[in-house]
N, CA and C of each residue as an Amber inpcrd file, in Angstrom:
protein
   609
  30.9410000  28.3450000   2.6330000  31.8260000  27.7050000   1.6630000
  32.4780000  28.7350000   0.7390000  31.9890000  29.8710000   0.1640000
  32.2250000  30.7420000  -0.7990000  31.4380000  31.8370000  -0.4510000
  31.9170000  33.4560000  -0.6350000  31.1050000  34.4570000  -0.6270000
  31.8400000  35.0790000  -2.2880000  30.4790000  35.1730000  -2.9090000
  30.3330000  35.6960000  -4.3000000  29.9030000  37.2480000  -4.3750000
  30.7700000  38.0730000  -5.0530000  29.9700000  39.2640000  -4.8030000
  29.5890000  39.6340000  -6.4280000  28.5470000  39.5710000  -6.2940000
  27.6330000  40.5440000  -7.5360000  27.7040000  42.0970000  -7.7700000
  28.7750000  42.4330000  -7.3080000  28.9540000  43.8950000  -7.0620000
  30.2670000  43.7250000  -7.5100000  30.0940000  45.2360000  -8.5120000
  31.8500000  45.2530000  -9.1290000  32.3440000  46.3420000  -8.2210000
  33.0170000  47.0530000  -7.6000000  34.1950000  47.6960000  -6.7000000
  35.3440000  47.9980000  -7.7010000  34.6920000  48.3700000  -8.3680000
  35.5180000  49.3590000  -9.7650000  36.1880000  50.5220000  -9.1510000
  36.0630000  51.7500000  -8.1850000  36.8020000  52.7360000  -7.9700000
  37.2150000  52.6670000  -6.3810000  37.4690000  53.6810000  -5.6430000
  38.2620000  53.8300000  -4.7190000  37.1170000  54.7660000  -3.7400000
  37.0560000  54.3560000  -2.8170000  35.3930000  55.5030000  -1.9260000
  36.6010000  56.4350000  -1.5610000  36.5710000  57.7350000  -1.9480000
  36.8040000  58.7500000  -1.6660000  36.9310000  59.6100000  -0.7570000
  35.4390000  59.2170000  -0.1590000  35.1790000  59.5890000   1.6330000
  35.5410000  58.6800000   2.5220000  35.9960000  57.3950000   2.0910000
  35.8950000  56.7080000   3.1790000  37.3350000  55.4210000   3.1310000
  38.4640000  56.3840000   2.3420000  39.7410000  55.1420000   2.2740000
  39.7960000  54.1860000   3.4630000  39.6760000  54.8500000   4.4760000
  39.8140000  53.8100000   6.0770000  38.8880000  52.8730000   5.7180000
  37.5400000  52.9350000   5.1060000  36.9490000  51.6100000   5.3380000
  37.4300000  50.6850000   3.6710000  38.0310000  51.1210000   2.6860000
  38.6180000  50.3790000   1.8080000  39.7060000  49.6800000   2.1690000
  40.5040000  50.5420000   2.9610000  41.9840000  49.4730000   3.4080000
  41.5300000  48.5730000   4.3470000  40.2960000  48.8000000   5.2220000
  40.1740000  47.5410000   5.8630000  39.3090000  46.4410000   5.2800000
  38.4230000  47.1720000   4.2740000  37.7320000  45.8260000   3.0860000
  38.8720000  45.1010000   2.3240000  40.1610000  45.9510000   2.1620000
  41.0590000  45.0260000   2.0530000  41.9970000  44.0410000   2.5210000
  42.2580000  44.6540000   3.4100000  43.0600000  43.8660000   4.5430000
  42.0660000  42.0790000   4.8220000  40.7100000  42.4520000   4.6160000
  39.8810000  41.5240000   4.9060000  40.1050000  40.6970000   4.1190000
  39.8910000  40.5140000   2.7320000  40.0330000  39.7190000   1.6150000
  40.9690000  39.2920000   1.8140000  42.3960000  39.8410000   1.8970000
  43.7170000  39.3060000   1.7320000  44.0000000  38.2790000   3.0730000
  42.6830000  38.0900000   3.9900000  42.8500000  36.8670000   4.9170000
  42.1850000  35.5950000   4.1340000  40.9180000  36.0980000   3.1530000
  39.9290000  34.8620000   3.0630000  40.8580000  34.2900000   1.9940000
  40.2570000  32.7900000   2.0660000  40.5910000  32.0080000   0.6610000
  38.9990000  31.9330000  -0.4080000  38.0560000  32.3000000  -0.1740000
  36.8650000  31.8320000  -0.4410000  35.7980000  33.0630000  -0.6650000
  36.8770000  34.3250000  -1.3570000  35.8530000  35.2960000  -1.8580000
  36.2150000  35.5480000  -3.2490000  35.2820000  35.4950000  -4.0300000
  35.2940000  35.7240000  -5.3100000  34.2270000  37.1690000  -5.7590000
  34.9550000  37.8540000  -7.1660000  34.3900000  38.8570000  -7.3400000
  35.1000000  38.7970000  -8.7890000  34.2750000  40.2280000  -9.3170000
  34.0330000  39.8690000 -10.9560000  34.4590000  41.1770000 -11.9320000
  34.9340000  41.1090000 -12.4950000  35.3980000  41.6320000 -13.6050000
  34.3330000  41.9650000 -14.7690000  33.9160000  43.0840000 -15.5350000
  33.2480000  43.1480000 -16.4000000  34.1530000  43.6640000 -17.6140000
  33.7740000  42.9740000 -19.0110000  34.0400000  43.0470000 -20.3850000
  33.7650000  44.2900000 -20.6310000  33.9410000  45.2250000 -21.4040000
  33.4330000  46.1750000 -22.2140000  33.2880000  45.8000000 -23.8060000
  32.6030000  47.0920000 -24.3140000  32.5730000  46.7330000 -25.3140000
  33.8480000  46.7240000 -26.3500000  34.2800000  45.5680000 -27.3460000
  35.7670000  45.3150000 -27.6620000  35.8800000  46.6480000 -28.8390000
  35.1940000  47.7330000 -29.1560000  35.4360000  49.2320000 -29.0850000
  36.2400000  49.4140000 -28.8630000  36.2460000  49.4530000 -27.4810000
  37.1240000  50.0560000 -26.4910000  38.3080000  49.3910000 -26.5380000
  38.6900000  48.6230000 -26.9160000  40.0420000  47.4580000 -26.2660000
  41.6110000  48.3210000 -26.7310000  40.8900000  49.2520000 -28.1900000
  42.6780000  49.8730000 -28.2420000  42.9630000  50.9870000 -27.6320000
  41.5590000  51.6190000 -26.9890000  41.4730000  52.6960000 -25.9280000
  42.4280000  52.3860000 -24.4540000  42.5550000  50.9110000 -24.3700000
  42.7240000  50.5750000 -22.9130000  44.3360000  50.1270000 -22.5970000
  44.7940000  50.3000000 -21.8380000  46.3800000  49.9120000 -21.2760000
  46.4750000  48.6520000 -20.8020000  45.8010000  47.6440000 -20.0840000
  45.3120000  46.3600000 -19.6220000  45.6470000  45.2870000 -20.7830000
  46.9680000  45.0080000 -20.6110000  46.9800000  43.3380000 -21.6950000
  46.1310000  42.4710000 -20.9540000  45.4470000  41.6950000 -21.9740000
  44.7140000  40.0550000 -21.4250000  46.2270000  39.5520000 -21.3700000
  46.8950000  39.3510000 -20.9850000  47.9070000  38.5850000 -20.4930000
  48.4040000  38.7330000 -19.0590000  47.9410000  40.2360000 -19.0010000
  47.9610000  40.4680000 -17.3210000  47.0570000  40.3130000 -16.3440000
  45.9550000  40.2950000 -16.8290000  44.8660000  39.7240000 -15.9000000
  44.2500000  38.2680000 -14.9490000  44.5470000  38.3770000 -14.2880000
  44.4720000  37.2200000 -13.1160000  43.3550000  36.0330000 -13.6960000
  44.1060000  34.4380000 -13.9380000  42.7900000  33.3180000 -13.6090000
  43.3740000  33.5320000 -15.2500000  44.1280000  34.1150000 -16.2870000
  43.4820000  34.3020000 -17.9430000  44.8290000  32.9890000 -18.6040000
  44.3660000  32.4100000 -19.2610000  45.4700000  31.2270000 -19.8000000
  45.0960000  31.3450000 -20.6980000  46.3800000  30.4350000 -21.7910000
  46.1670000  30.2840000 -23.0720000  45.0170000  29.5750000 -23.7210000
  44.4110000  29.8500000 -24.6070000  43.6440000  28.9330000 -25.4830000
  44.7070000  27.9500000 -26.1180000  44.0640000  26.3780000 -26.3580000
  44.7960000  25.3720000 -26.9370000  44.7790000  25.9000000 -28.2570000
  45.7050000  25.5390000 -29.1230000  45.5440000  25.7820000 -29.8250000
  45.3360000  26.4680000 -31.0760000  45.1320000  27.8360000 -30.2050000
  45.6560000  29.1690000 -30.9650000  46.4690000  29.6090000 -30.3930000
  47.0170000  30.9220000 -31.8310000  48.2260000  31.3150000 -31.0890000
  47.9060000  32.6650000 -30.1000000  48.0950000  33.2240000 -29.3060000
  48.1330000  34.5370000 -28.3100000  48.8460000  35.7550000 -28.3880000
  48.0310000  36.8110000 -28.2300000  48.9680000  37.8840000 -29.1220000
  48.8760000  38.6270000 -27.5370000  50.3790000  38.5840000 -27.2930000
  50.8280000  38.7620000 -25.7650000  50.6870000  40.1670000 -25.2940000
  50.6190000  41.3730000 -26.9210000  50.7160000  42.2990000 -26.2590000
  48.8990000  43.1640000 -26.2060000  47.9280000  42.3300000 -26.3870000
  46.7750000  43.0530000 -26.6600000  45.9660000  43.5150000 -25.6970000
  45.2730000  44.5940000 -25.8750000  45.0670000  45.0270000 -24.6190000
  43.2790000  45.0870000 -24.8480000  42.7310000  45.0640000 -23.7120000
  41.3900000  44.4940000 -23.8670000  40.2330000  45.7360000 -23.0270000
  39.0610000  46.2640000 -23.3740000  38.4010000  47.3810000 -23.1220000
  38.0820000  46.1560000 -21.4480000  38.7820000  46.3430000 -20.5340000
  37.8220000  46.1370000 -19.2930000  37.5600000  46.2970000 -17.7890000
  36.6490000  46.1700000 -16.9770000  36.5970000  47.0440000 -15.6930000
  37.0030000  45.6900000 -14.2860000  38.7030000  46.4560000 -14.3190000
  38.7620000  45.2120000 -13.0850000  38.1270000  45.4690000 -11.5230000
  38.5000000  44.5960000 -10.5290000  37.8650000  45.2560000  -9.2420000
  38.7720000  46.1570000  -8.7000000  38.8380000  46.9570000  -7.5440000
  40.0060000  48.1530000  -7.6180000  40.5250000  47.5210000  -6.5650000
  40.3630000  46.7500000  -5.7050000  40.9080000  45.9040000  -4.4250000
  42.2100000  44.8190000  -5.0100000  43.4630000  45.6580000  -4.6460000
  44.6070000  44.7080000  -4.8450000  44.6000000  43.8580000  -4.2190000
  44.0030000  43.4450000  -2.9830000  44.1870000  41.6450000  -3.0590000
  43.0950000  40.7230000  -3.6170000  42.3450000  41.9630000  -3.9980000
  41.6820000  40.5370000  -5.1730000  42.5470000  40.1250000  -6.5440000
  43.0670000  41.2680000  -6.8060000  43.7320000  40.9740000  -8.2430000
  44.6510000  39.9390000  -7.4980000  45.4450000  40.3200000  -6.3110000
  46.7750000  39.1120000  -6.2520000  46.1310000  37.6310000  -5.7260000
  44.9580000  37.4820000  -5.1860000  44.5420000  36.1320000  -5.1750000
  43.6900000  35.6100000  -6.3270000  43.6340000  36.2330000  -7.5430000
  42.9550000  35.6670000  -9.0080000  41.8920000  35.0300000  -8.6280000
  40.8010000  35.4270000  -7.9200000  39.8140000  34.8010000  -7.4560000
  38.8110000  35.9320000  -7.9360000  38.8520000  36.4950000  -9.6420000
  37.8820000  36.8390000 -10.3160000  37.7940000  36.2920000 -11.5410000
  36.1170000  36.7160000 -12.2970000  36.2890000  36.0920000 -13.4240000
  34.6980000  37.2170000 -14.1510000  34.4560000  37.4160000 -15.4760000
  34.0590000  38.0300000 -16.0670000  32.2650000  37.6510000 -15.8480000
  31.7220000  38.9540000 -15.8290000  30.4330000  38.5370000 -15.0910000
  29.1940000  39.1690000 -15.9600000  29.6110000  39.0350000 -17.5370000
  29.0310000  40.1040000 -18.4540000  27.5520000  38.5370000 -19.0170000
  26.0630000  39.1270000 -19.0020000  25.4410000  38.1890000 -19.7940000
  25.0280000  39.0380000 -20.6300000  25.2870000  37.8400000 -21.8160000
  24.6710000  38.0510000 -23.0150000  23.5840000  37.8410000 -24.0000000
  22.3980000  38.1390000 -23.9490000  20.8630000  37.7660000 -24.7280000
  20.9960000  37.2590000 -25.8830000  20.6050000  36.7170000 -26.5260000
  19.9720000  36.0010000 -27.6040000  19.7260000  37.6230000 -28.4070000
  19.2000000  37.5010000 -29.8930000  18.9940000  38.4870000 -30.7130000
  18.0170000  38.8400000 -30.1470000  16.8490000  38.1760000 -29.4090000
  15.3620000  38.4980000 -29.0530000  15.4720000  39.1960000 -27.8960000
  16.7560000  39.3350000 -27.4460000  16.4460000  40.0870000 -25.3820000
  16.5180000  39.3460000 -24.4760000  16.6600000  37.5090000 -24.7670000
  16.4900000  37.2160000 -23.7120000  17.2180000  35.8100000 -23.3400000
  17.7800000  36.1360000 -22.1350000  18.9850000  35.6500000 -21.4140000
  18.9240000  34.0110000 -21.6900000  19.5330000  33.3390000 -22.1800000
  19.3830000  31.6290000 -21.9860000  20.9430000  31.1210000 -21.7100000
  22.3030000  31.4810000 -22.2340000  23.1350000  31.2370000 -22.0970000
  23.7260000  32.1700000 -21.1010000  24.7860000  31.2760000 -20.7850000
  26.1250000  31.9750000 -19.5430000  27.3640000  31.7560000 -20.4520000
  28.3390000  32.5310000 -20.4880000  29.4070000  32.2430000 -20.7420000
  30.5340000  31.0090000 -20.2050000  30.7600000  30.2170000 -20.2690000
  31.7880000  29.2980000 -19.6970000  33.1030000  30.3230000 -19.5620000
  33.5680000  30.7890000 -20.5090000  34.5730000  31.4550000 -20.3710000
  34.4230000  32.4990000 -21.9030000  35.1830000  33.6210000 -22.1830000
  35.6810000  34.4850000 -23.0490000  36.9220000  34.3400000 -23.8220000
  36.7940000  34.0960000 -25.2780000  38.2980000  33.6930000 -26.0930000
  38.5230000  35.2400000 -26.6020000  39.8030000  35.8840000 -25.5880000
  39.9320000  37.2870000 -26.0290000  41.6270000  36.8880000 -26.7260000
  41.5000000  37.3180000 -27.9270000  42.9010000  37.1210000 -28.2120000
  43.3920000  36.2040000 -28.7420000  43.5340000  35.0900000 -28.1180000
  43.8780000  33.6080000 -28.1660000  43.7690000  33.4300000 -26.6270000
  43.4680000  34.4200000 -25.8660000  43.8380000  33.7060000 -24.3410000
  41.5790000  33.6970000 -23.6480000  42.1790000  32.7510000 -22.8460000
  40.4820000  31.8630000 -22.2550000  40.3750000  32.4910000 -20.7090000
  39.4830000  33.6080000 -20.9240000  38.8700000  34.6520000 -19.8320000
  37.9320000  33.8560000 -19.5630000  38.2390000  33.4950000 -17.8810000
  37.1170000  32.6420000 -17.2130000  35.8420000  33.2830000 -16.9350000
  34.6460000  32.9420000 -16.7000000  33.6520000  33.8730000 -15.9440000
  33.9410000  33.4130000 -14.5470000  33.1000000  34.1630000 -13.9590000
  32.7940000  34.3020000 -12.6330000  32.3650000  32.6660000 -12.1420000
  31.0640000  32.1160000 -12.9270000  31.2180000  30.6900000 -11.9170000
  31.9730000  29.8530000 -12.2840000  32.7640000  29.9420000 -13.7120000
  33.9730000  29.1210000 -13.4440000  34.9680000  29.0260000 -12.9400000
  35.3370000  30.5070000 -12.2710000  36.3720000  30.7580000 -11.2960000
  35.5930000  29.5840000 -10.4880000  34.9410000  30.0030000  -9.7330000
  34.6980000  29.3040000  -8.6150000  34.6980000  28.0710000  -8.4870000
  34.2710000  27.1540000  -9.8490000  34.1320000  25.8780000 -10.1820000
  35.4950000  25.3210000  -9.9570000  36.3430000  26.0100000 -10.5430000
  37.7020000  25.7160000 -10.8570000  38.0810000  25.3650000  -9.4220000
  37.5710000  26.4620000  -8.6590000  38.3480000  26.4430000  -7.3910000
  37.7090000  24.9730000  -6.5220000  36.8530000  24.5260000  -7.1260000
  36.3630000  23.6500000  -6.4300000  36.3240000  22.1550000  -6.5130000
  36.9220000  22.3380000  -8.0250000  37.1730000  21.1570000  -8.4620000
  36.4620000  20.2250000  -9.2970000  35.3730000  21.0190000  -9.6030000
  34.1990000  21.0550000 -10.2760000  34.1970000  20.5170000 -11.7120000
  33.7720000  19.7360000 -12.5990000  33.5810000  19.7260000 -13.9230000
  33.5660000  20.6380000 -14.8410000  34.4190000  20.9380000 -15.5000000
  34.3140000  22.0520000 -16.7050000  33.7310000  21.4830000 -17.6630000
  32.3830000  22.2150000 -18.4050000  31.8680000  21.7570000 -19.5230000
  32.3280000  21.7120000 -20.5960000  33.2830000  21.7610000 -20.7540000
  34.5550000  21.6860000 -22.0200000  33.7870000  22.6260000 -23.3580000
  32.8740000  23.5450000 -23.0560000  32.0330000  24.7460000 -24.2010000
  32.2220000  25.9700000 -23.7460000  32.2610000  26.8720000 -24.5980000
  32.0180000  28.4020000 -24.3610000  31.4840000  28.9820000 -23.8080000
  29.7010000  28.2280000 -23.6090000  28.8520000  28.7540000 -23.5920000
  28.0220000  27.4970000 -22.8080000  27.1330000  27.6680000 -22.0500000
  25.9100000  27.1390000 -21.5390000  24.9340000  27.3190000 -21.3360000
  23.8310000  26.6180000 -21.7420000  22.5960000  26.8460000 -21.5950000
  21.8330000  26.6190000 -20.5240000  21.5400000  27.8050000 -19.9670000
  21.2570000  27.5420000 -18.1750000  20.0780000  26.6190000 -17.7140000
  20.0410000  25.8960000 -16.7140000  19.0420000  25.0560000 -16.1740000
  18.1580000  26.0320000 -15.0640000  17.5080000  26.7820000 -15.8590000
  16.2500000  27.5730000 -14.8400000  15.9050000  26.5660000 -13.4770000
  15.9900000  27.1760000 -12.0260000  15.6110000  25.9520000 -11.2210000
  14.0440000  26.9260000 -11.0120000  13.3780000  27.6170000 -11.7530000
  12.2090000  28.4130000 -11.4310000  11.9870000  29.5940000 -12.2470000
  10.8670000  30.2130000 -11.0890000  11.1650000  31.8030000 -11.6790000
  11.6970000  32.7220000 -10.7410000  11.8880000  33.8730000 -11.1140000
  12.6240000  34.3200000 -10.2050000  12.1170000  34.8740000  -8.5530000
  13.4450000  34.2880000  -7.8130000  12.9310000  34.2950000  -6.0680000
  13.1030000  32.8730000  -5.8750000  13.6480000  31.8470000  -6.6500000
  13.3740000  30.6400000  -6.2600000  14.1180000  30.3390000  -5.3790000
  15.5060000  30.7010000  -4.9890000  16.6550000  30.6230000  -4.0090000
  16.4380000  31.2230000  -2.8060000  16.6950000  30.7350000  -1.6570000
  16.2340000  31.3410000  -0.7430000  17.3770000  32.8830000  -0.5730000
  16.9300000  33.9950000  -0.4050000  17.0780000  35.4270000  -0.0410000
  17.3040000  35.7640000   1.1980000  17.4780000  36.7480000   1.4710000
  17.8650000  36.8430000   3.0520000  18.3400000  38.6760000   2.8950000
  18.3220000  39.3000000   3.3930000  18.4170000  40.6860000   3.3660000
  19.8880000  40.8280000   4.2380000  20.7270000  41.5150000   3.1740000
  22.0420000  41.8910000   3.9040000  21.9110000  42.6270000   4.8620000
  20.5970000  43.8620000   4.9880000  20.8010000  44.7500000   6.3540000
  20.2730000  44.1600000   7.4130000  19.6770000  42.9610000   7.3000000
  19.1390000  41.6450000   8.5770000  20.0290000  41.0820000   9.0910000
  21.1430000  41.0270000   8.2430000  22.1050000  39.9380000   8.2880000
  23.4730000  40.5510000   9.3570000  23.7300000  41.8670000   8.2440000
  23.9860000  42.8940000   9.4550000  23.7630000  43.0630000  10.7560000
  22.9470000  43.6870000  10.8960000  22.3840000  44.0500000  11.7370000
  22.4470000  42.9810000  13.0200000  22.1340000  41.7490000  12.5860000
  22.0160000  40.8330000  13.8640000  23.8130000  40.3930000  14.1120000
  24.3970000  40.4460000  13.1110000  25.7700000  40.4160000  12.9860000
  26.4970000  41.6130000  14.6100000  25.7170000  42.6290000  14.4050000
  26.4280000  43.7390000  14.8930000  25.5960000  43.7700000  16.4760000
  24.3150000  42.5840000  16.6390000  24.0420000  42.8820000  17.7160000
  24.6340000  41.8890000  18.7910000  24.6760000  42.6250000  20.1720000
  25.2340000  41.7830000  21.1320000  23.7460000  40.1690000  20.9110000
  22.7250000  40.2220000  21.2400000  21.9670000  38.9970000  21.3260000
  21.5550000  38.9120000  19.8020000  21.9030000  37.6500000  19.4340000
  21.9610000  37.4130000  17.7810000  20.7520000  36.2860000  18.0000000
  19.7220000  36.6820000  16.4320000  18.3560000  35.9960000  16.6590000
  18.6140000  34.7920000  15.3220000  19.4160000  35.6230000  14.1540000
  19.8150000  34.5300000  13.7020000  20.6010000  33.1940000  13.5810000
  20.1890000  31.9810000  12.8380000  21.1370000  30.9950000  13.4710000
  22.6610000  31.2280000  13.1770000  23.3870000  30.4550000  14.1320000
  25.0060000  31.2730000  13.3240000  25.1740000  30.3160000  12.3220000
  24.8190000  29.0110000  12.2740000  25.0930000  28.5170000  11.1240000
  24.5580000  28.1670000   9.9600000  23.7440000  29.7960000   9.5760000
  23.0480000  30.0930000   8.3990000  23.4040000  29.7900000   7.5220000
  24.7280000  30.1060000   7.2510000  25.5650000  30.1400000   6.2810000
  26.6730000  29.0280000   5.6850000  26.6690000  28.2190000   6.9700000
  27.5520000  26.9100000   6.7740000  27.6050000  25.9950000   5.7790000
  28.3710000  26.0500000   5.3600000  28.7570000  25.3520000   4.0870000
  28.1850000  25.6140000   2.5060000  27.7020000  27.0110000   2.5230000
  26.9080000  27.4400000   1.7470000  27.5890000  28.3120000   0.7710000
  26.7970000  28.6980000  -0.2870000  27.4200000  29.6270000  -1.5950000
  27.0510000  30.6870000  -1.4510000  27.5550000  31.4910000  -0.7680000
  26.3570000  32.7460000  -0.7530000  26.8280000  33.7510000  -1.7770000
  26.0750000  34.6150000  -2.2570000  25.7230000  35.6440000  -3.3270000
  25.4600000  36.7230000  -2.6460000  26.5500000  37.8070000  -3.1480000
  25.9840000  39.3040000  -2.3130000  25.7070000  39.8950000  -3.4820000
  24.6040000  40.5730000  -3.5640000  24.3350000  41.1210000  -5.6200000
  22.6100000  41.9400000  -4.6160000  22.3470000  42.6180000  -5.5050000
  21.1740000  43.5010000  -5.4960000  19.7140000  42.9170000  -6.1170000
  18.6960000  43.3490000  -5.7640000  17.3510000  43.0130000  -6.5950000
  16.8440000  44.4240000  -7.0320000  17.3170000  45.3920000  -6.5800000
  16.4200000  46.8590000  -6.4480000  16.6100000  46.9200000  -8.0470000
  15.5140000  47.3930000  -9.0480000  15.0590000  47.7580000 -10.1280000
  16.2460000  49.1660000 -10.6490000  16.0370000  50.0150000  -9.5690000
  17.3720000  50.8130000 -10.1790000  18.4170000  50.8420000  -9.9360000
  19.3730000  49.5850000  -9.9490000  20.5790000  49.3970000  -9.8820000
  20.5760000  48.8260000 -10.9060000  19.5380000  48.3910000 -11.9740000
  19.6580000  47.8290000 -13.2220000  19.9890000  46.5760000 -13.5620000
  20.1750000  45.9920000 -12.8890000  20.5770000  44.5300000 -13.1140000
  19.5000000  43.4680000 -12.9420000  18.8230000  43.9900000 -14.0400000
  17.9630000  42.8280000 -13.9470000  17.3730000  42.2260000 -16.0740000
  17.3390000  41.1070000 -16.1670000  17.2330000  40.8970000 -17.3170000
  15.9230000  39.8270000 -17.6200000  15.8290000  39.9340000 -19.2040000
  14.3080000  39.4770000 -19.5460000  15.2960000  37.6160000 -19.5380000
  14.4370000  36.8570000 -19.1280000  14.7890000  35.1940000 -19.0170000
  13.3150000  34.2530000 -19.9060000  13.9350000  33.2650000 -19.6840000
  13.1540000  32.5740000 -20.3960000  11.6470000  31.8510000 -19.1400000
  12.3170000  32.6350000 -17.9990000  11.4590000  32.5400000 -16.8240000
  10.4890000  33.7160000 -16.4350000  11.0240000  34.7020000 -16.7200000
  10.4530000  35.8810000 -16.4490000  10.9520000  37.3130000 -17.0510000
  10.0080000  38.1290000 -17.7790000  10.3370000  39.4450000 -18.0900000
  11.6380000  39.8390000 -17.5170000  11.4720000  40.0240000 -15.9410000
  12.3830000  40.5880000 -15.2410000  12.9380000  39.7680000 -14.2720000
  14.0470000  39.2380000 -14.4420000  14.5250000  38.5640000 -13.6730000
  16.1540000  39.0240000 -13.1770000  16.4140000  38.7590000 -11.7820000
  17.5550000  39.5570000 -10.8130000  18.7010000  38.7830000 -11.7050000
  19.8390000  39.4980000 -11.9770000  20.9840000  39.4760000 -11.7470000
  21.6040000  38.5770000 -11.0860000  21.3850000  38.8200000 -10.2590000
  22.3160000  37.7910000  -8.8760000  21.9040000  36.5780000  -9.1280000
  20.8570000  36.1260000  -9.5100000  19.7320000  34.9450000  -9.8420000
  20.3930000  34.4190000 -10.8920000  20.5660000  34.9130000 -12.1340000
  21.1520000  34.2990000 -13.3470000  22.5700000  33.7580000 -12.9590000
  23.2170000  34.8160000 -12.1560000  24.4630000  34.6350000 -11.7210000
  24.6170000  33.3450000 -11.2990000
């Protein structure tokens, strides 16, 4: 149904442009990949060249007014057909004073203009209920591991073999999440479920 990537693709592989133009070429077929944008800190925002007015999925707030020319500290994905199919949205969580994760962003009021996150892109795209708030307070379905997992180099791998052991329709009609668990890639935060809980999970 959707492939979500938990991975930002912030620069350009260096060694390996041939396999970027064809990670691109790829996207610019799907309708149903989404990927994410991260905030910086608003420090940075007069450091940066990037108006929130140019950034893909970003509309006005009701109600206030929008200051068209402001430019905002943040890290888009580097894949031009993600920017031209606006099928990102901001993927930054934010803790409580204590450390620990309970809310998601609904969206970001930068400016006067309403920076979607990441699952409201997707919501949007789906037709989904918008909680008409800023902010949400997440419904833990556990602790963490509760979703079923599956290892991308398994997934691979049987992908790339002539006799395939997995079912092909693993994936059918499903949300899948490509994002990391490994401890030093850092993405992992204290929850109201667990010390350490994945990234991709909160996501």
């Amino acid at each position: 149904k959707a492939v979500v990537f938990d991975v930002l693709f912030s620069d350009a592989d260096v060694f390996n442009p041939d396999s970027d133009a064809y990670f691109n070429t790829a996207i610019a077929k799907t309708g149903n990949t989404f990927f994410p944008m991260l905030r910086l800190d608003p420090a940075s925002d007069s450091l940066s060249e990037i108006k929130v007015a140019q950034i893909p999925g970003v509309t006005a707030m009701p109600d206030e007014e929008q200051e068209p020319d402001a430019t905002i500290g943040i890290v888009l994905p580097h894949f031009q057909s993600v920017l031209d199919s606006g099928r990102v949205g901001v993927y930054n969580v934010y803790p409580d004073t204590d450390g620990v994760a309970r809310n998601y962003p609904v969206y970001l009021d930068e400016y006067g203009w309403k920076m979607p996150s990441l699952p409201t892109r997707i919501a949007r795209e789906f037709g989904w209920e918008d909680p008409g708030t800023a902010n949400i307070l997440l419904n833990w379905r556990g602790k963490p591991f509760s979703y079923k997992y599956v290892s991308f180099a398994d997934v691979y791998r049987d992908m790339s073999s002539k006799k395939k052991d997995r079912p092909q329709d693993e994936f059918k009609d499903k949300i899948v999440l490509i994002g990391s668990t490994a401890a030093g890639l850092f993405d992992l935060h204290a929850t109201p479920m667990a010390r350490i809980h994945p990234g991709v999970e909160i996501l």
